[in-house]
Coordinates of C-alpha atoms in Angstrom, one line a residue:
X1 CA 62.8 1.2 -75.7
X2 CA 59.0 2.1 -74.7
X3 CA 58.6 2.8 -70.9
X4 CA 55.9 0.5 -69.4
X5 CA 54.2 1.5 -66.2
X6 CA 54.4 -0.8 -63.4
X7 CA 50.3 -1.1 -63.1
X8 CA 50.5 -2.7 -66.8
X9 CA 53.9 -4.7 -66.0
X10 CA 51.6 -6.5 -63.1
X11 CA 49.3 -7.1 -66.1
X12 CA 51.8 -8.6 -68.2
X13 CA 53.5 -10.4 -65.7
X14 CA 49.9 -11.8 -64.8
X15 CA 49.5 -12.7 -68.4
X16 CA 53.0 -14.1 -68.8
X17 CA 52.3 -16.3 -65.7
X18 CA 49.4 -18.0 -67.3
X19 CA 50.5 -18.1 -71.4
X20 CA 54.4 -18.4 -71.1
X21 CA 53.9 -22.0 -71.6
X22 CA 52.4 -21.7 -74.6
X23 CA 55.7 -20.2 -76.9
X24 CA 58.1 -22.2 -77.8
X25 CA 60.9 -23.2 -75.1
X26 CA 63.4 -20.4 -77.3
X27 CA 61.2 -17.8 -77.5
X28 CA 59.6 -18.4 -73.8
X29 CA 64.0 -17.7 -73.0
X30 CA 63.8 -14.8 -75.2
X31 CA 61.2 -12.9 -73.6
X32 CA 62.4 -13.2 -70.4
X33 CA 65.7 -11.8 -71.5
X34 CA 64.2 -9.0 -73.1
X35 CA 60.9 -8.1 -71.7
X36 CA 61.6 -4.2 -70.0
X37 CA 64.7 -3.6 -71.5
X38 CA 66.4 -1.7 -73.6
X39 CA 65.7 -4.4 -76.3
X40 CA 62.5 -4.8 -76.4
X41 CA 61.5 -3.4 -79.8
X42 CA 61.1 -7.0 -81.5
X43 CA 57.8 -8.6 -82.7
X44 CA 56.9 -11.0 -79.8
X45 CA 57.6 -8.7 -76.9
X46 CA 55.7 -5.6 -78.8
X47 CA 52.7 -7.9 -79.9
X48 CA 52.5 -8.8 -76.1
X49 CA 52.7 -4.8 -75.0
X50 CA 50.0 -4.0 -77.5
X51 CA 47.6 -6.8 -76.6
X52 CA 47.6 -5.3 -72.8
X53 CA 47.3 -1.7 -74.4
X54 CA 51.0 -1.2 -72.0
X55 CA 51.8 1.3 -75.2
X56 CA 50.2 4.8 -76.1
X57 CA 48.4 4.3 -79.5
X58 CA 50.5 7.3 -81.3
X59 CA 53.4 5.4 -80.4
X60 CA 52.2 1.7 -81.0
X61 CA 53.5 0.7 -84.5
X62 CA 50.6 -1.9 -85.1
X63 CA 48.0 1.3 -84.7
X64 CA 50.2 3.5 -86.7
X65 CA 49.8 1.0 -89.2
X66 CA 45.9 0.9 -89.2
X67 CA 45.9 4.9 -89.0
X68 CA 48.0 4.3 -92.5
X69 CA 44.9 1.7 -93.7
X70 CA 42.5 4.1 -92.7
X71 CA 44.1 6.8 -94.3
X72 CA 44.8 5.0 -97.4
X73 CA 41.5 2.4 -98.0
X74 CA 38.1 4.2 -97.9
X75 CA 35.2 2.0 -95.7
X76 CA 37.6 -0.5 -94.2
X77 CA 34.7 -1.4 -91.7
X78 CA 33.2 -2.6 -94.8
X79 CA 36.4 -4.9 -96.2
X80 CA 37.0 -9.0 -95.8
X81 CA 40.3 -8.6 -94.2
X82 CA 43.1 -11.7 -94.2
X83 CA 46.0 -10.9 -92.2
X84 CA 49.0 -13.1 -93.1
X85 CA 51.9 -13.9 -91.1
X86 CA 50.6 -12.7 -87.8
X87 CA 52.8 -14.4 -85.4
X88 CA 52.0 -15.6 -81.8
X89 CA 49.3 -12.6 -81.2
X90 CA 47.4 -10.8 -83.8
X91 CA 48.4 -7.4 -83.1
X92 CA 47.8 -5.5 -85.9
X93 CA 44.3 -7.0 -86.5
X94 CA 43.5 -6.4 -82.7
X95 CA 44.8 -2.8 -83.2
X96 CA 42.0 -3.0 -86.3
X97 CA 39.3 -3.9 -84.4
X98 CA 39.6 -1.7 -81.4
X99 CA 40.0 1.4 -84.4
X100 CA 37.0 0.8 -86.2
X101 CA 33.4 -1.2 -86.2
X102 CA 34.5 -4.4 -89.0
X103 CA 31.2 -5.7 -89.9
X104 CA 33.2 -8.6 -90.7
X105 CA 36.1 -11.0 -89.1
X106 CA 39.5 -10.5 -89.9
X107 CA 41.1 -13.8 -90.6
X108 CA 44.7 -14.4 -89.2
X109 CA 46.9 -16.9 -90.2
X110 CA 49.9 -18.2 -88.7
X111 CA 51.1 -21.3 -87.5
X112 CA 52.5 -20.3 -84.6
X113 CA 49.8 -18.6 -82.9
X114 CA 48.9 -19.7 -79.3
X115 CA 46.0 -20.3 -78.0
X116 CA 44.1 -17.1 -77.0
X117 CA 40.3 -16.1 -77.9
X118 CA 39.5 -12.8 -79.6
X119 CA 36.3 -11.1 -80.3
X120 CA 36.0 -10.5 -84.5
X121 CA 38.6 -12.5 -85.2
X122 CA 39.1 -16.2 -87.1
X123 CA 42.4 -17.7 -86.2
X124 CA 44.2 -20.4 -88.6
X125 CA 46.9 -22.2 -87.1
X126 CA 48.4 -22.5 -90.5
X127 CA 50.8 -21.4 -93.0
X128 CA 49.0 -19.0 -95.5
X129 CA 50.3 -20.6 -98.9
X130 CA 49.9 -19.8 -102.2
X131 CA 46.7 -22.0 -102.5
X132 CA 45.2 -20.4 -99.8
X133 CA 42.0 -19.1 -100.5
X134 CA 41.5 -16.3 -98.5
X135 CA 38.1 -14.6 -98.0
X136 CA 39.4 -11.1 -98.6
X137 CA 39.9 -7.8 -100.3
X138 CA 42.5 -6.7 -98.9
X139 CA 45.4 -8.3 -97.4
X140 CA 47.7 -7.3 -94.9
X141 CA 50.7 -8.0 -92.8
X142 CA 53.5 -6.9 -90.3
X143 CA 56.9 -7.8 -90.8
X144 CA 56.0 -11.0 -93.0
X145 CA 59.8 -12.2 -93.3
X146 CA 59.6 -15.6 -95.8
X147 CA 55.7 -15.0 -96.4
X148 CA 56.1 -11.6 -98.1
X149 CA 56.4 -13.4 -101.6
X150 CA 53.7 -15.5 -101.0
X151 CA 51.1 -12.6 -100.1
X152 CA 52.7 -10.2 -103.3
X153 CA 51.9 -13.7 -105.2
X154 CA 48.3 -14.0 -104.3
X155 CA 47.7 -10.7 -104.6
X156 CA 49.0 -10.7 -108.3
X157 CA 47.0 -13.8 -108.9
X158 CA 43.5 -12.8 -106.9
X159 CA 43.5 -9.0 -107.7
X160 CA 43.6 -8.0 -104.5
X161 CA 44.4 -4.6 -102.4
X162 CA 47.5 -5.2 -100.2
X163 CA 49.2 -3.7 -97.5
X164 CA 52.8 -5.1 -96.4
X165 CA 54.8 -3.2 -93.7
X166 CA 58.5 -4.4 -94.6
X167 CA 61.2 -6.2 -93.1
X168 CA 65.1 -6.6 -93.6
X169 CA 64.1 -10.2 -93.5
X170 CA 61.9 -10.1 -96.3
X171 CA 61.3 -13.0 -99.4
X172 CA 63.4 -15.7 -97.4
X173 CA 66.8 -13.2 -96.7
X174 CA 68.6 -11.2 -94.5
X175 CA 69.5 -7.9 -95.7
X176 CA 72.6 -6.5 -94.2
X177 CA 72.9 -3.8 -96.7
X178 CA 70.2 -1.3 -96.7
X179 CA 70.9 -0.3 -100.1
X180 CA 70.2 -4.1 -101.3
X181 CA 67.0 -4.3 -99.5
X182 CA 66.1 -0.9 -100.9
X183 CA 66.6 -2.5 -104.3
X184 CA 64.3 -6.0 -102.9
X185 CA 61.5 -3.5 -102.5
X186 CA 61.4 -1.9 -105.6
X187 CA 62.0 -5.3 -107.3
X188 CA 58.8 -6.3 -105.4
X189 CA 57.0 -2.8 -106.6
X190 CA 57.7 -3.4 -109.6
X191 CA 56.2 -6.5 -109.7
X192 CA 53.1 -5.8 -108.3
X193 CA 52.8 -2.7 -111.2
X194 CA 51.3 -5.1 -113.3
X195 CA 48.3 -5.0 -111.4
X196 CA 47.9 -1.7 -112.6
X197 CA 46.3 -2.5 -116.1
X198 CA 43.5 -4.0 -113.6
X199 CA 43.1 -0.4 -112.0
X200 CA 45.2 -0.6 -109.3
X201 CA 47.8 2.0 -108.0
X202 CA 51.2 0.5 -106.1
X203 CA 52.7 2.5 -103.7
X204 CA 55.5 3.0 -101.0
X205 CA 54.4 4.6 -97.5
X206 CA 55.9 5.2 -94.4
X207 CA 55.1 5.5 -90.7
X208 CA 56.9 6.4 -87.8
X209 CA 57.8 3.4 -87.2
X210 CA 58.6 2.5 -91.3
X211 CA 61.2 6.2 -90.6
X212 CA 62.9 4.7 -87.4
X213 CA 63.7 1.1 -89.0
X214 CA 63.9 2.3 -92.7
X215 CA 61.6 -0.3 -94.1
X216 CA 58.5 0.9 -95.9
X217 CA 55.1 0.2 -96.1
X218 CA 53.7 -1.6 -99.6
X219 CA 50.3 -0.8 -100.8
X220 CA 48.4 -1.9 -103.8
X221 CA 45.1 -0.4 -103.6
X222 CA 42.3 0.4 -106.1
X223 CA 42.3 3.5 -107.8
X224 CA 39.4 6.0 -107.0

């Protein structure tokens, strides 16, 4: 899918060579399988691509997704930012931090992140949960799969700006009917429209990566 050039395949080879070990035995099988092909437009290769910068930024889904934060959340440098459901590299928080000047850390949390060091960010080897606490005003996440309840939830119960880029695997499900998942979105939209009363305005957005997989981005952000 994305055409990596051989200078950054060295890097990533480099960096495979010396973090492999770290995945799980599965998904160490599944990179190797898929890493330069044709199908490599999945999560854990394309957070791997971004974190050595091997993709243009127009065409990098994780900074097409900030470009949609900054279009959409006024002073974001100035936001606590909790990213939920990260995976095994924070690539959308990286993508944050290298777009603008956060005066604050983003906080990550998933429990399957390896072991890596990042400048401005807080890792949590954890499941965010529903009594998580998070130190935020906005909450975000890529492709959430089971946690994208769980962050609609706490932004209900916290009163809290949110921005979810959808999955077919959303809420614990597979969708294999478009139409279905179509309806699992609005069900959540509507949900999160009770907010509202509290000043808040719930939307649906898209980028070019939200038109070429058909799922849409979430936001609930305050109104101006």
């Amino acid at each position: 899918m994305f055409k990596i050039s051989k200078e950054k395949q060295l890097e990533i080879n480099e960096f495979l060579k010396n973090n492999i070990a770290k995945y799980p035995k599965n998904i160490q099988l599944f990179i190797k399988e898929r890493l330069y092909t044709d199908e490599d437009f999945v999560d854990v290769i394309l957070q791997i691509y971004s974190y050595k910068n091997a993709i243009l930024n127009e065409l990098n889904p994780y900074y097409q997704f900030v470009d949609l934060l900054k279009s959409k959340f006024p002073s974001l440098e100035t936001k606590k930012i909790t990213e939920v459901a990260c995976g095994f590299i924070p690539a959308l928080s990286l993508a944050l931090n290298a777009s603008i000047q956060k005066q604050d850390e983003i906080h990550v949390y998933d429990p399957q992140l390896i072991d890596l060091s990042y400048k401005n960010i807080i890792n949590y080897k954890e499941n965010f949960h529903e009594n998580s606490e998070p130190n935020a005003d906005l909450l975000i996440s890529d492709a959430p799969c089971d946690a994208t309840e769980i962050i609609i939830n706490t932004a209900i119960k916290r009163k809290l700006e949110m921005a979810i880029q959808t999955c077919i695997c959303s809420g614990n499900m597979m969708f294999y009917s478009y139409r279905d998942f179509m309806y699992y979105v609005d069900f959540l939209c509507y949900r999160l429209q009770q907010l509202e009363d509290s000043g808040f305005k719930v939307e649906k957005e898209k980028t070019d990566y939200s038109r070429l997989s058909g799922c849409p981005v979430i936001l609930v952000r305050k109104r101006m």
